[in-house]
C-alpha positions as MATLAB code, in Angstrom:
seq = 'XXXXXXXXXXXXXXXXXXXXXXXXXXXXXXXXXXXXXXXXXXXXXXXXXXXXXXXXXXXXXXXXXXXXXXXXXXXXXXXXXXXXXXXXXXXXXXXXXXXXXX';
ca = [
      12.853    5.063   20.295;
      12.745    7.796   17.481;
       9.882    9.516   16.904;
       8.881   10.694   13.314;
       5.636   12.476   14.799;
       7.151   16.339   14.105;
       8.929   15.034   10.743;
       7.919   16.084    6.994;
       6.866   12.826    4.626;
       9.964   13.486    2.489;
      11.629   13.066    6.228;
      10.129    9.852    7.203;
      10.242    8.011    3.496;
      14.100    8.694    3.710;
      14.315    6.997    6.618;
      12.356    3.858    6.118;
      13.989    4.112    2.612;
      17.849    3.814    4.556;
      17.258    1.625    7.422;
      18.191   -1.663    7.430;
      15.870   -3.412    9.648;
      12.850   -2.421    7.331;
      14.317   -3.542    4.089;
      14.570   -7.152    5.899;
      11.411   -7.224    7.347;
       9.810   -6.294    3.944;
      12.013   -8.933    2.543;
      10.463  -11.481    4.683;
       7.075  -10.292    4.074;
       7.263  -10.011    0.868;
       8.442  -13.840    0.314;
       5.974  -15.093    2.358;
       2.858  -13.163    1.048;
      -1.116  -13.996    1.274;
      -1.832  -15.683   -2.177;
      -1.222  -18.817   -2.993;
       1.841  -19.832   -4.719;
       1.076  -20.346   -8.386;
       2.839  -23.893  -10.041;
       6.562  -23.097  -10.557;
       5.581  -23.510  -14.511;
       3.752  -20.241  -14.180;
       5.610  -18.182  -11.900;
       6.396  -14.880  -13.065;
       6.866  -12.308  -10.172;
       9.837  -10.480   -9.012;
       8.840  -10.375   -4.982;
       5.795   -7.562   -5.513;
       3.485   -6.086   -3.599;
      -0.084   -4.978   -4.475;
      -2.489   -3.775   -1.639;
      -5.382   -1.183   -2.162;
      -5.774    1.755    0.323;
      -8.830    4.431    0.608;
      -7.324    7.968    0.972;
      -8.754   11.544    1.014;
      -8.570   13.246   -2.725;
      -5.500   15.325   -2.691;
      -7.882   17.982   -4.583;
      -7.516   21.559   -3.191;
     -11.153   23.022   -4.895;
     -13.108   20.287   -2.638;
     -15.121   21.346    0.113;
     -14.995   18.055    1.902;
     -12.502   15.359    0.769;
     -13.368   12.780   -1.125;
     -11.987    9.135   -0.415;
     -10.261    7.093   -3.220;
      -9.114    4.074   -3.893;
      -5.713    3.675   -4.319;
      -3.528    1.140   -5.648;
      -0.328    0.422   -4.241;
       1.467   -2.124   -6.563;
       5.090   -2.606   -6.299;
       5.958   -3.322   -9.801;
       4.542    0.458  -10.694;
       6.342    3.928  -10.606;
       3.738    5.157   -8.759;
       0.428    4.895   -6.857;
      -2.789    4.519   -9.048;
      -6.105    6.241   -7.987;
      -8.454    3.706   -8.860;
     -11.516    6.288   -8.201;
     -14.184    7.263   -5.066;
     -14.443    4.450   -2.607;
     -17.254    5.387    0.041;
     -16.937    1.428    1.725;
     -13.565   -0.135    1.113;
     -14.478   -2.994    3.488;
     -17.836   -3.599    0.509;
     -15.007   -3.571   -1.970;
     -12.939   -6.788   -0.146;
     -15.783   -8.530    0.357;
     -17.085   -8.430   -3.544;
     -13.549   -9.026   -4.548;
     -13.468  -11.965   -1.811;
     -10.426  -10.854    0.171;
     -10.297  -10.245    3.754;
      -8.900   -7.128    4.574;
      -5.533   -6.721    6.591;
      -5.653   -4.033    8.802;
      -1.988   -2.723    9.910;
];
């Protein structure tokens, strides 16, 4: 088993990035999702993801980190900070989604 433990980020997104075995089990994963499947008339997705994470603020002036809520979508360059979350199991619940803890 390799272990990524001692490894920089730049490190370990290369290798999930080249390895096989990932790109098919996101494959699968992404196909078979957690939404329902809109009517084929209205289907416009190219195999996406969007999931929302809460993170410590990446600011260097803060005394003690802040969390955010981040956006991970897929279909965007990038990640999008979506602003301070203090409960992100609060935020599921008013947006009626169960959260899926990995």
């Amino acid at each position: 088993m390799l272990s990524f433990v001692d490894k920089a980020p730049l490190e370990r997104a290369k290798f999930l990035e080249t390895t096989e075995i990932f790109a098919n089990i996101h494959a699968t994963l992404a196909a078979s999702g957690q939404s329902t499947v809109p009517d084929q008339d209205k289907l416009d997705t190219d195999l996406h993801f969007t999931c929302f994470v809460q993170a410590p603020s990446v600011r260097e002036d803060a005394v003690l980190p802040e969390l955010r809520l981040i956006e991970l979508d897929g279909g965007r360059a990038g990640p999008v900070d979506r602003g301070a979350s203090k409960d992100l199991l609060k935020v599921c619940s008013l947006l009626g989604q169960t959260p899926l803890f990995v």
